[in-house]
mmCIF file with all atom_site columns, C-alpha atoms in Angstrom:
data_model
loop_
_atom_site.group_PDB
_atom_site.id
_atom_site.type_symbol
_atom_site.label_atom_id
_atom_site.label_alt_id
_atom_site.label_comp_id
_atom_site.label_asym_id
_atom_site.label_entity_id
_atom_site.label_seq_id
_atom_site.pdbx_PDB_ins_code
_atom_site.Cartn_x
_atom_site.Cartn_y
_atom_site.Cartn_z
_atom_site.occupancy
_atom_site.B_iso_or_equiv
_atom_site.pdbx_formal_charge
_atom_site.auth_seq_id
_atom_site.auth_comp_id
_atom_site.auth_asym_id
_atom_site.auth_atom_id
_atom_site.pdbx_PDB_model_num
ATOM 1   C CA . UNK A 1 1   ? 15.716 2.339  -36.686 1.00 61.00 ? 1   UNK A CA 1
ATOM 2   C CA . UNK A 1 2   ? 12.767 2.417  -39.202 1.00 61.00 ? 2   UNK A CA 1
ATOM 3   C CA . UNK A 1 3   ? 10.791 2.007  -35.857 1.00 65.00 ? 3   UNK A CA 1
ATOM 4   C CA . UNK A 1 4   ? 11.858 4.461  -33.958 1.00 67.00 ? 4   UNK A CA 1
ATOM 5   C CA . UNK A 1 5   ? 11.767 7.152  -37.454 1.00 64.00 ? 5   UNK A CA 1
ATOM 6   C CA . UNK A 1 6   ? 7.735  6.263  -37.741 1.00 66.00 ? 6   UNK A CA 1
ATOM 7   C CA . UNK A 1 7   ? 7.676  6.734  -34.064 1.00 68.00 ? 7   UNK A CA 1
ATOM 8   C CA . UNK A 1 8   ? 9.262  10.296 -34.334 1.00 67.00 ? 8   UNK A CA 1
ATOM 9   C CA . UNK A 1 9   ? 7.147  11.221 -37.851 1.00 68.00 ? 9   UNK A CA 1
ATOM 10  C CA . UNK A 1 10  ? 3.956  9.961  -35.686 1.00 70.00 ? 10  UNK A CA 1
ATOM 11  C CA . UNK A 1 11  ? 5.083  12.889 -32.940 1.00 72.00 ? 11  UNK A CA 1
ATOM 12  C CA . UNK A 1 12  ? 5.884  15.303 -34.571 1.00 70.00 ? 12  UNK A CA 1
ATOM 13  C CA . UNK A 1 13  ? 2.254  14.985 -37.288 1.00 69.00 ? 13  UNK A CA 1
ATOM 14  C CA . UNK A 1 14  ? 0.202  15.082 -34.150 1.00 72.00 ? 14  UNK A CA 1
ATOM 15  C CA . UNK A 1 15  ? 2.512  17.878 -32.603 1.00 72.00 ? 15  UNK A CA 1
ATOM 16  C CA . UNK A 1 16  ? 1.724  20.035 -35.728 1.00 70.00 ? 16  UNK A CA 1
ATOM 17  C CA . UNK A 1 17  ? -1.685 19.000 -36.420 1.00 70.00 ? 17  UNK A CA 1
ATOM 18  C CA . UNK A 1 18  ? -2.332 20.202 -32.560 1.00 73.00 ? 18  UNK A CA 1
ATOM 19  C CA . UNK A 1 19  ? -0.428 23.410 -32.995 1.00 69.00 ? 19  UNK A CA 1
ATOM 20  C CA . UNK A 1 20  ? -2.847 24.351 -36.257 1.00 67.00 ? 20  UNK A CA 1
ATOM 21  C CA . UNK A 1 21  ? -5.719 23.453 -34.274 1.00 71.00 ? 21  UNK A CA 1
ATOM 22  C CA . UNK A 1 22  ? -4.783 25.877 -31.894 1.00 71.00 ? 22  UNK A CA 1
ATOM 23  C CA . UNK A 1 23  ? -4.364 28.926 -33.878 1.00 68.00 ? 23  UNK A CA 1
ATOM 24  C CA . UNK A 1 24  ? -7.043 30.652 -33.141 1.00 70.00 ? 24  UNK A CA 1
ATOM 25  C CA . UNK A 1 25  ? -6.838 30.787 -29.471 1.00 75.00 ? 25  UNK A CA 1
ATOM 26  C CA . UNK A 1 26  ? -2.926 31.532 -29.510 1.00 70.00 ? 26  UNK A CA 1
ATOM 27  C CA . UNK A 1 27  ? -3.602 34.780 -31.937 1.00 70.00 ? 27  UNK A CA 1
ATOM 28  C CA . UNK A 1 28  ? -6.044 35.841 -29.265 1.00 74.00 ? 28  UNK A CA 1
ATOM 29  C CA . UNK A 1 29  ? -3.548 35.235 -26.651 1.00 74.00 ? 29  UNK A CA 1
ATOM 30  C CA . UNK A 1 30  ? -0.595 37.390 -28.362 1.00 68.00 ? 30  UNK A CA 1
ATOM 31  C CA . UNK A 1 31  ? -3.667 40.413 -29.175 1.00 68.00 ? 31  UNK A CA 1
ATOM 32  C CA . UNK A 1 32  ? -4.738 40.214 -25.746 1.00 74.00 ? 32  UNK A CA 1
ATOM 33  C CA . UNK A 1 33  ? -0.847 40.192 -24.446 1.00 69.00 ? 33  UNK A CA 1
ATOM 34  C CA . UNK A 1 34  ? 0.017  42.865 -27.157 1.00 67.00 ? 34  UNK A CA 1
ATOM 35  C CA . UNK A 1 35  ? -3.083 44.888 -27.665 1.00 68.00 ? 35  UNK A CA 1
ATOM 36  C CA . UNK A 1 36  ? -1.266 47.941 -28.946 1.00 64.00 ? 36  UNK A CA 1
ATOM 37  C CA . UNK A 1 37  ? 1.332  46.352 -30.975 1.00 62.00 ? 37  UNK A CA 1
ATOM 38  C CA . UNK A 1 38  ? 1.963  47.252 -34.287 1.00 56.00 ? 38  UNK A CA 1
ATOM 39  C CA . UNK A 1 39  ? 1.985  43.751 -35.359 1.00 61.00 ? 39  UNK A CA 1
ATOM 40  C CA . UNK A 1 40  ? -0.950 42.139 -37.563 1.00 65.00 ? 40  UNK A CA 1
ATOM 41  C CA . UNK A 1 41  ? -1.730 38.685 -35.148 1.00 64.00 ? 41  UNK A CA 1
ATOM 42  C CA . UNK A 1 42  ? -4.491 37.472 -37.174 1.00 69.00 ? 42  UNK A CA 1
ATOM 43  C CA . UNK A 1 43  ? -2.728 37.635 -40.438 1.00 72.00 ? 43  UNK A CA 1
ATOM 44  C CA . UNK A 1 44  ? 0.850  36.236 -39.126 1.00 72.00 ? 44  UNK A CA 1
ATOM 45  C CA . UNK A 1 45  ? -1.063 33.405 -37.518 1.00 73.00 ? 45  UNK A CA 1
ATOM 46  C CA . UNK A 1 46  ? -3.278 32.838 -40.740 1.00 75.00 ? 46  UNK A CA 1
ATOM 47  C CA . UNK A 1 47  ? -0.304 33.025 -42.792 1.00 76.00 ? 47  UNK A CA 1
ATOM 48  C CA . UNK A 1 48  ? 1.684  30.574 -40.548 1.00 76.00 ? 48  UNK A CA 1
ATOM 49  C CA . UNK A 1 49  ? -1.459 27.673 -40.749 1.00 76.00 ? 49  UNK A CA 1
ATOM 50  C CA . UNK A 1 50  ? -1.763 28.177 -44.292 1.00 77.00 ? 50  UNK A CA 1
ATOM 51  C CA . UNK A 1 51  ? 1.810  27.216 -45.199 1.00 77.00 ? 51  UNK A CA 1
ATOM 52  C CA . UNK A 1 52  ? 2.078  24.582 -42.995 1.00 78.00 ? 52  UNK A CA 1
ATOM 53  C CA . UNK A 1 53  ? -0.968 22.890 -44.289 1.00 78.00 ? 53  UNK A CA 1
ATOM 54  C CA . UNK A 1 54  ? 0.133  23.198 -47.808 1.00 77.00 ? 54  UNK A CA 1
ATOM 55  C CA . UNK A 1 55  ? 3.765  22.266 -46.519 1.00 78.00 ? 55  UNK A CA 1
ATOM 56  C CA . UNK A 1 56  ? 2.320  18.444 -45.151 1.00 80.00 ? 56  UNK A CA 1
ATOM 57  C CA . UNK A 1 57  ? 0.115  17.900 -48.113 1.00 81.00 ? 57  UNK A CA 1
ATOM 58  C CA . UNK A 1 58  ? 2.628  18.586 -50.385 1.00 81.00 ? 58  UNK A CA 1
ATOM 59  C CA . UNK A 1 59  ? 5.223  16.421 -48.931 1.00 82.00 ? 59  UNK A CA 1
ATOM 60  C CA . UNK A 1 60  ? 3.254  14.067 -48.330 1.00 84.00 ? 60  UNK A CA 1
ATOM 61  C CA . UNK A 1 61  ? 2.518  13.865 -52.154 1.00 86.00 ? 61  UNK A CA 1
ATOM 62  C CA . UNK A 1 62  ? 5.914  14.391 -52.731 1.00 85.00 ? 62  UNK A CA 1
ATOM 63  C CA . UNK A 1 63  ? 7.184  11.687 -50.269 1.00 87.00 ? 63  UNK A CA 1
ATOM 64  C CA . UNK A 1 64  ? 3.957  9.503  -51.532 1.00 90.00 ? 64  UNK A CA 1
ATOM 65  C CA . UNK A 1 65  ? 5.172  9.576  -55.342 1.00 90.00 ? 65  UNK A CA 1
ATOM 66  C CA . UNK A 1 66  ? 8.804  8.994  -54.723 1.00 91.00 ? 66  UNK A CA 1
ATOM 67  C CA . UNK A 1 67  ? 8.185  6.428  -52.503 1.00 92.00 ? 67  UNK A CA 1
ATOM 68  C CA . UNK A 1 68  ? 6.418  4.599  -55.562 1.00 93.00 ? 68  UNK A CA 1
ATOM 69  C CA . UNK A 1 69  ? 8.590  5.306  -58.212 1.00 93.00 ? 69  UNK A CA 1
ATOM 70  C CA . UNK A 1 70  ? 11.555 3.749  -56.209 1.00 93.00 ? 70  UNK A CA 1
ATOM 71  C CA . UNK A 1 71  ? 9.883  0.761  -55.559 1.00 93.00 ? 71  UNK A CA 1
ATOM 72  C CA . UNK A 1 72  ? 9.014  0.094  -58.743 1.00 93.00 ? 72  UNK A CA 1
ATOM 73  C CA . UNK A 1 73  ? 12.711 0.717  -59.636 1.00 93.00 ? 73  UNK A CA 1
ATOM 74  C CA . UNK A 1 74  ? 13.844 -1.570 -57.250 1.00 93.00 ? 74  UNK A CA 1
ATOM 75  C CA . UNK A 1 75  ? 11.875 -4.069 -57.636 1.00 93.00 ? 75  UNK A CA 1
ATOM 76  C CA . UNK A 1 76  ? 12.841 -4.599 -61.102 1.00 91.00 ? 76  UNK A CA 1
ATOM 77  C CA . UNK A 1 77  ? 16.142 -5.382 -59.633 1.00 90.00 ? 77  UNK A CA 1
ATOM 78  C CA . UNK A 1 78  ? 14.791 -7.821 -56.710 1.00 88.00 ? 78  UNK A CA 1
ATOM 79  C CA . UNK A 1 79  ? 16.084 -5.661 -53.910 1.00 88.00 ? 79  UNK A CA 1
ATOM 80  C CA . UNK A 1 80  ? 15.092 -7.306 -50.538 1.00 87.00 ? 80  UNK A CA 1
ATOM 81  C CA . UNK A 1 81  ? 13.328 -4.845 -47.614 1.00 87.00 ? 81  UNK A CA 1
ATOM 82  C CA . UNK A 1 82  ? 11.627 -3.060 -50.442 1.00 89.00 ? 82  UNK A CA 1
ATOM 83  C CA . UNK A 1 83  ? 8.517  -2.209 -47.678 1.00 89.00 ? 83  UNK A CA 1
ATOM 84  C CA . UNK A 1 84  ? 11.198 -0.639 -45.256 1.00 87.00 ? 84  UNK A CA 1
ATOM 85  C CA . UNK A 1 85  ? 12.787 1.471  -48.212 1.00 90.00 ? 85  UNK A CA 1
ATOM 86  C CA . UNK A 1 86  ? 9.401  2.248  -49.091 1.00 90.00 ? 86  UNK A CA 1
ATOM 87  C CA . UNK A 1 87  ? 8.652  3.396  -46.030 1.00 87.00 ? 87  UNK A CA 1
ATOM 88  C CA . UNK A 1 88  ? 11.722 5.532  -45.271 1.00 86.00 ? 88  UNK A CA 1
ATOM 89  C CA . UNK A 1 89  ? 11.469 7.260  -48.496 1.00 89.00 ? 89  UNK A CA 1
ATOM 90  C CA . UNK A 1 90  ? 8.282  8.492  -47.506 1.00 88.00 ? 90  UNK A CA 1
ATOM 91  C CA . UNK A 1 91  ? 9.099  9.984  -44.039 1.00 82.00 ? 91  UNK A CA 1
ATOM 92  C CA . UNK A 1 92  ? 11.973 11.199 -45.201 1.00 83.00 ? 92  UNK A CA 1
ATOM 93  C CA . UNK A 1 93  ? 10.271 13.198 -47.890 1.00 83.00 ? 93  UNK A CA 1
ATOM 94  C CA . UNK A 1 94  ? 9.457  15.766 -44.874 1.00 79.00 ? 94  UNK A CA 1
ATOM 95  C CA . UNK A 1 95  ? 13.165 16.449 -44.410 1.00 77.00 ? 95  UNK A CA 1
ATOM 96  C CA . UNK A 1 96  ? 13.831 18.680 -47.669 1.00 72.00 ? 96  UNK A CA 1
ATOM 97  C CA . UNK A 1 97  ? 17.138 18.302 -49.231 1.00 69.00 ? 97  UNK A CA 1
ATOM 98  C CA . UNK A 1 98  ? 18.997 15.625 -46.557 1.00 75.00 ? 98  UNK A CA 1
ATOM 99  C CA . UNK A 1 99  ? 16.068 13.333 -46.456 1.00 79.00 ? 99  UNK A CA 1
ATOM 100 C CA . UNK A 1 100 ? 16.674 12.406 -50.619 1.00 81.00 ? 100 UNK A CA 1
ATOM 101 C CA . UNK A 1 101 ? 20.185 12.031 -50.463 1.00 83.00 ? 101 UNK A CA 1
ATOM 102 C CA . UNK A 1 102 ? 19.512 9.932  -47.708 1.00 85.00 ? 102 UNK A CA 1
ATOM 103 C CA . UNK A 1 103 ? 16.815 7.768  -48.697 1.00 87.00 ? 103 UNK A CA 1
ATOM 104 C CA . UNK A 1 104 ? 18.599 7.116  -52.341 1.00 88.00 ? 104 UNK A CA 1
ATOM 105 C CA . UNK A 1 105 ? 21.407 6.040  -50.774 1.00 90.00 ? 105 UNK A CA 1
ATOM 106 C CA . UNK A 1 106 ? 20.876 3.774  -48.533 1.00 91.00 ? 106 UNK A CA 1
ATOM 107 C CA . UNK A 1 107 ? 19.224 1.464  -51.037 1.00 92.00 ? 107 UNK A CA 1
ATOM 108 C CA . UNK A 1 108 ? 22.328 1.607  -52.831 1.00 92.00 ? 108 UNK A CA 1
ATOM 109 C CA . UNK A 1 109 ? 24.620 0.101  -50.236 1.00 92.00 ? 109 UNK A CA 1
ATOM 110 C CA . UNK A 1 110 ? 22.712 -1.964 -49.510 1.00 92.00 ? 110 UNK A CA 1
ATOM 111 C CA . UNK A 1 111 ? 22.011 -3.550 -52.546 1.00 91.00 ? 111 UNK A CA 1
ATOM 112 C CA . UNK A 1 112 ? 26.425 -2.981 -53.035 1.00 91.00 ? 112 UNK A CA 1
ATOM 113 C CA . UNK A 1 113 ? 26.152 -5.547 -49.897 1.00 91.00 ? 113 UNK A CA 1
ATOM 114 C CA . UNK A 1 114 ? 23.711 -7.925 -50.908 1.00 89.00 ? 114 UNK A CA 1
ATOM 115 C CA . UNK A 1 115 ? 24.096 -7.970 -54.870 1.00 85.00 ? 115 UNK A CA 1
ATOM 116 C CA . UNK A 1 116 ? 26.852 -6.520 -56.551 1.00 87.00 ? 116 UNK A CA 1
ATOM 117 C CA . UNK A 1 117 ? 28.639 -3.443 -57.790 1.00 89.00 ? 117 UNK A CA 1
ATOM 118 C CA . UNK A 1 118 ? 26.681 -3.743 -61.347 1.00 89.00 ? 118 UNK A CA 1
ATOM 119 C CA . UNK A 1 119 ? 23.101 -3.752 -59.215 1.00 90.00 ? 119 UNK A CA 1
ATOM 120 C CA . UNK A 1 120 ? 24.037 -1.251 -56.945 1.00 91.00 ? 120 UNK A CA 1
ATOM 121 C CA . UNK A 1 121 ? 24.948 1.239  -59.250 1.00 93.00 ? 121 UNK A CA 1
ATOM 122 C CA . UNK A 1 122 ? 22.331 0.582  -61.740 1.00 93.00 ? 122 UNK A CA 1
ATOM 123 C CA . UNK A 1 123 ? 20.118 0.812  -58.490 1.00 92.00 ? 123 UNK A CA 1
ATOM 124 C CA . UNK A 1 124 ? 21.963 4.265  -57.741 1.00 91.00 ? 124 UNK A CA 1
ATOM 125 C CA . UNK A 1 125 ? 21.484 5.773  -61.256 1.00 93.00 ? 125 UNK A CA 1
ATOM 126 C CA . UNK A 1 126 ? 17.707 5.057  -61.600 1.00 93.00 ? 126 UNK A CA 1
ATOM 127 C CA . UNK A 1 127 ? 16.969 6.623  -57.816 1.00 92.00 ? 127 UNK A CA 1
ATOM 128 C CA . UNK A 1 128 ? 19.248 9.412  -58.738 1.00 92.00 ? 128 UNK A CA 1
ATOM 129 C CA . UNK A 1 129 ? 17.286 9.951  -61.930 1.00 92.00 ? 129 UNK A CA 1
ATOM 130 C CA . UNK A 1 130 ? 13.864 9.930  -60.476 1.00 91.00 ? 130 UNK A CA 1
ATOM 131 C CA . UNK A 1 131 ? 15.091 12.439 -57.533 1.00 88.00 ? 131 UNK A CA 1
ATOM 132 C CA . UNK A 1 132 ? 16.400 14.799 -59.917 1.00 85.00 ? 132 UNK A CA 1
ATOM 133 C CA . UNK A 1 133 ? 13.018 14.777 -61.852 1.00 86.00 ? 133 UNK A CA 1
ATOM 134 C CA . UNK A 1 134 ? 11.185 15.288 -58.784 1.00 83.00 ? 134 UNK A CA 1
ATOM 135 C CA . UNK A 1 135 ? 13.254 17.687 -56.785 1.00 76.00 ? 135 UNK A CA 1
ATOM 136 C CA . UNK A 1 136 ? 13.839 19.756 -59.364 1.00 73.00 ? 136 UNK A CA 1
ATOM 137 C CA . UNK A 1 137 ? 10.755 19.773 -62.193 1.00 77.00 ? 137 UNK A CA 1
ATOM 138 C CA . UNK A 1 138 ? 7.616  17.923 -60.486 1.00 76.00 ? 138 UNK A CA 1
ATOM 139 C CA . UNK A 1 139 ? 8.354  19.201 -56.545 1.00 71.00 ? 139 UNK A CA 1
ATOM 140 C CA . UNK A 1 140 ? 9.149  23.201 -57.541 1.00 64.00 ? 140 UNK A CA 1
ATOM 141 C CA . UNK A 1 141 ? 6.201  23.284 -59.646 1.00 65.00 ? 141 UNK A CA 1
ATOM 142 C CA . UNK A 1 142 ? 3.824  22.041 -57.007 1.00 66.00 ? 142 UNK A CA 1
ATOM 143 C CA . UNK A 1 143 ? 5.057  23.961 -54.160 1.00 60.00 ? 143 UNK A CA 1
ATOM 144 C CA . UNK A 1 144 ? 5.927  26.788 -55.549 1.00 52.00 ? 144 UNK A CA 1
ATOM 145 C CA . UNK A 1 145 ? 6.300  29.686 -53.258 1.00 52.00 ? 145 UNK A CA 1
ATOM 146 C CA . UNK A 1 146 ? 4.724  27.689 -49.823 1.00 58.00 ? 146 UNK A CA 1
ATOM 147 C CA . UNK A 1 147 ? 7.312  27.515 -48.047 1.00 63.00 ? 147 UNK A CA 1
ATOM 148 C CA . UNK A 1 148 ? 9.874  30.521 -49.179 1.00 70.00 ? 148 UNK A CA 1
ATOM 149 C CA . UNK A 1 149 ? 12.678 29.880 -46.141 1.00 76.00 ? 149 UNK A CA 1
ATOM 150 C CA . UNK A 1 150 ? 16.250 29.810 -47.920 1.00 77.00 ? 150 UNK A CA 1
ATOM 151 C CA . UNK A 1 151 ? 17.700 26.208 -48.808 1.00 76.00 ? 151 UNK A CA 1
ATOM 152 C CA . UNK A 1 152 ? 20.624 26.815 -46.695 1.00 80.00 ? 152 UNK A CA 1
ATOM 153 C CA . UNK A 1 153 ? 19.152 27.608 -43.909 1.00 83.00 ? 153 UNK A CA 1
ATOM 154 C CA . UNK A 1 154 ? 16.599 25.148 -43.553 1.00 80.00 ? 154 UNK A CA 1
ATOM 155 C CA . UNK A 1 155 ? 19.580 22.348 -44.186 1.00 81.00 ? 155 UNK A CA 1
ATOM 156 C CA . UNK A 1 156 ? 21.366 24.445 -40.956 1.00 85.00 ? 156 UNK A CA 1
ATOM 157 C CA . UNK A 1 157 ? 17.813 24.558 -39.369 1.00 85.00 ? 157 UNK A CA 1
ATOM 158 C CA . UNK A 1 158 ? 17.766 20.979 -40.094 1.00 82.00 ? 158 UNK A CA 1
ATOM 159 C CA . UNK A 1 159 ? 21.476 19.857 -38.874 1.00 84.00 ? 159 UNK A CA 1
ATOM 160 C CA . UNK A 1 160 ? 20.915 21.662 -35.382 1.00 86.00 ? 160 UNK A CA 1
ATOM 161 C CA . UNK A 1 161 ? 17.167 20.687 -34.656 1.00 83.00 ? 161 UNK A CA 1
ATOM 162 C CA . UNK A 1 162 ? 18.521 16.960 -35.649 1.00 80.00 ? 162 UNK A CA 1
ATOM 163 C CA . UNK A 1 163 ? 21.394 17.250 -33.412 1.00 84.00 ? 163 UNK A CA 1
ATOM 164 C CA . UNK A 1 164 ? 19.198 18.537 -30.552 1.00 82.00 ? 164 UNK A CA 1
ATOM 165 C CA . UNK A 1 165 ? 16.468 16.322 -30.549 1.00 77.00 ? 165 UNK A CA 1
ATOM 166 C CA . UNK A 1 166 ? 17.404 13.075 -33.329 1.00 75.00 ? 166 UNK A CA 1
ATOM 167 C CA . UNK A 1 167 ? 14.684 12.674 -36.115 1.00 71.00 ? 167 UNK A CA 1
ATOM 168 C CA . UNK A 1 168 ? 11.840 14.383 -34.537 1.00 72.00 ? 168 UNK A CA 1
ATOM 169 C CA . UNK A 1 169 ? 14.099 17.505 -34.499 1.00 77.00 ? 169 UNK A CA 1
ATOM 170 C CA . UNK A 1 170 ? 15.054 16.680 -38.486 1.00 77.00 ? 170 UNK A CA 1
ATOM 171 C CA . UNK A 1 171 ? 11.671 16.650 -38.963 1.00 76.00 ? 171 UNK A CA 1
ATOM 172 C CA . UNK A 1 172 ? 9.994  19.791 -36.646 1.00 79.00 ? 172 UNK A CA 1
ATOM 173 C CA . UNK A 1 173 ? 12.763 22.216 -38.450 1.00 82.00 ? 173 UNK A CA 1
ATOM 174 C CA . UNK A 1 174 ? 11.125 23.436 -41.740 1.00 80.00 ? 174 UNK A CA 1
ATOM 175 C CA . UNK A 1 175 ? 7.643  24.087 -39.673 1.00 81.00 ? 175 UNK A CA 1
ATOM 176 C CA . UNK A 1 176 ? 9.745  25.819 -36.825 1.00 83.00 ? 176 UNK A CA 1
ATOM 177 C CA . UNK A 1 177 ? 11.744 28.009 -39.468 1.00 84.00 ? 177 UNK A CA 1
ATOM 178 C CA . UNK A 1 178 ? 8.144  28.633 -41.506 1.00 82.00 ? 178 UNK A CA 1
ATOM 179 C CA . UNK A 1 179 ? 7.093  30.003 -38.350 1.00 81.00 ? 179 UNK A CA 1
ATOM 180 C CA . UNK A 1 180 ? 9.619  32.169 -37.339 1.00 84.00 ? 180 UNK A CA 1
ATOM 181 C CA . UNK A 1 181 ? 9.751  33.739 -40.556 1.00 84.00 ? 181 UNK A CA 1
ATOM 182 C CA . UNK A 1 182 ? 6.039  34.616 -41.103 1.00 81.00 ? 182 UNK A CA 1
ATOM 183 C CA . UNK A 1 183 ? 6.014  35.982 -37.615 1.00 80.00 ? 183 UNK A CA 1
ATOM 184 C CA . UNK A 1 184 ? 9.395  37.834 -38.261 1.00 82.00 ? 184 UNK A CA 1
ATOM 185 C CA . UNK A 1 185 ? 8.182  39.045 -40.903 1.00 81.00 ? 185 UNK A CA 1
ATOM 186 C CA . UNK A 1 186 ? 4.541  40.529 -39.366 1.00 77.00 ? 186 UNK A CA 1
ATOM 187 C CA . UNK A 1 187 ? 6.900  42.255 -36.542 1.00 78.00 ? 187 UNK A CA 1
ATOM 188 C CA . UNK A 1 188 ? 8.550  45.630 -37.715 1.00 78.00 ? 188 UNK A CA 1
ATOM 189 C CA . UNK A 1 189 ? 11.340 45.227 -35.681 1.00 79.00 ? 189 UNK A CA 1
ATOM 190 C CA . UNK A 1 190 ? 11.978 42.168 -36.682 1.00 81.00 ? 190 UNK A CA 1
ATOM 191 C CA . UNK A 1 191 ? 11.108 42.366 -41.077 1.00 83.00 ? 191 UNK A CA 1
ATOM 192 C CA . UNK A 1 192 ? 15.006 41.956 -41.599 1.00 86.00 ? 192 UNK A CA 1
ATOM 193 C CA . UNK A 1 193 ? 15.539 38.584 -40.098 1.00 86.00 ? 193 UNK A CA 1
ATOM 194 C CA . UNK A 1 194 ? 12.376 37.129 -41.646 1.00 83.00 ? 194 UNK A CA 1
ATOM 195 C CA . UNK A 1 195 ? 14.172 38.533 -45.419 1.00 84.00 ? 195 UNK A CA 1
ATOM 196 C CA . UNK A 1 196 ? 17.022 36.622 -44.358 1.00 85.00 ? 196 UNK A CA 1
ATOM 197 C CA . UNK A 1 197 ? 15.243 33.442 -43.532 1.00 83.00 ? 197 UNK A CA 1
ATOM 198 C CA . UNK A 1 198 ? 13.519 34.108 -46.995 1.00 81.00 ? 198 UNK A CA 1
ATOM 199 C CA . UNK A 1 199 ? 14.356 32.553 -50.248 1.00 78.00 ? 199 UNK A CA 1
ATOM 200 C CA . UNK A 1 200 ? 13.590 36.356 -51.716 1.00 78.00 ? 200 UNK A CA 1
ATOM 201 C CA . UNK A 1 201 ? 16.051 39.447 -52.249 1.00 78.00 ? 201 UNK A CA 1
ATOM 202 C CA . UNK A 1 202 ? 13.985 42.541 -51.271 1.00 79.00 ? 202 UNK A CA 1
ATOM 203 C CA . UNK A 1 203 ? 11.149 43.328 -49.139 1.00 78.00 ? 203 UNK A CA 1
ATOM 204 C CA . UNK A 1 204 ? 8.444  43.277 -51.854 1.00 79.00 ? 204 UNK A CA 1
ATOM 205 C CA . UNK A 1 205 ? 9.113  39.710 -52.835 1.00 75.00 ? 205 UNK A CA 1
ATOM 206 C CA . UNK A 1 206 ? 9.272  38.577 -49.203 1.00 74.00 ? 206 UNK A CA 1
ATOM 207 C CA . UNK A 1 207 ? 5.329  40.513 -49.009 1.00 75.00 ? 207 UNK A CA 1
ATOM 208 C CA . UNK A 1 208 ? 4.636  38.195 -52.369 1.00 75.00 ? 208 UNK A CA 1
ATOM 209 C CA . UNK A 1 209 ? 5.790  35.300 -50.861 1.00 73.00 ? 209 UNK A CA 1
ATOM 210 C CA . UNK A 1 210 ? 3.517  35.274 -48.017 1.00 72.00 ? 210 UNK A CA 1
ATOM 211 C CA . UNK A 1 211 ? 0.421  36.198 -49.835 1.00 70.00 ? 211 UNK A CA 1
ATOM 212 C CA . UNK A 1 212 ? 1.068  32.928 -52.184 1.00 63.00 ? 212 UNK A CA 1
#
């Protein structure tokens, strides 16, 4: 299963890093295709690159310095497979919201199966501690407004895209809902479904949220 997760995380990097590579020529393509629209291609598609790119590299911090602190946490506990928890705490880091509930708890039944109750919830307390102080101080702080899609539906975006395509689907659904919005939001027509992608409550903040 790890396997097959680092497999999907490996597709889905390259799939990104090759769509950001490509922005350039793809904003020519829609101002050739739409050379009187009202729409601003070069911005939307400059906007779209830039919070991608700061969407990866903060994750990958993110996912990076969780992945540490729970190995040092379980290690003071001699929980066996610490790599592979290592690991999936990392990759999972790209999946906001499901991929910590996930990754804590694992661990936890596992060491309920291979320990005991005391270890497993000791095990469960101190990953639940750290998670908390990253997801909601340390992680907030350092992405700030990056990514600005709504909680809710990025866990929906997240719950279809897995269904439809396993863990490379988990994982593509935050860039494919960043996108969406910022070009949503750079087509008149279209300015109310990108503020209801948003995490903002009126137009102005929405405009604030992609200049960030």
């Amino acid at each position: 299963a790890v396997g097959t997760f680092v497999a999907a995380t490996v597709i889905v990097v390259f799939m990104v890093l090759l769509g950001l590579s490509e922005t350039e020529t793809w904003r020519r393509k829609a101002e050739t295709l739409w050379p009187d629209s009202e729409t601003d291609w070069h911005r939307a598609f400059d906007v779209v690159s830039r919070k991608l790119r700061g969407f990866l590299l903060v994750r990958a911090a993110m996912g990076a310095l969780t992945a540490a602190l729970y190995a040092g946490w379980m290690w003071m506990f001699d929980i066996d497979l610490l790599p592979v928890w290592v690991v999936l705490t990392f990759l999972l880091g790209f999946v906001p919201n499901l991929g910590s509930v996930i990754s804590g708890t694992l661990p936890t039944l596992y060491a309920l199966v291979t320990v005991d109750l005391k270890t497993a919830l000791l095990v469960g307390a101190g990953l639940f501690v750290i998670e908390q102080i990253i997801g909601n101080w340390v992680d907030p702080r350092i992405q700030g407004r990056q990514i600005a899609v709504s909680p809710l539906v990025v866990l929906v975006s997240i719950l279809v895209w897995g269904w439809i395509w396993g863990a490379a689907g988990a994982l593509l659904a935050v860039p494919i809902m960043v996108g969406l919005m910022v070009t949503c939001a750079h087509v008149p027509a279209l300015r109310p479904v990108a503020l209801m992608l948003s995490t903002q409550p009126d137009r102005a903040g929405l405009d604030r949220s992609l200049a960030a």
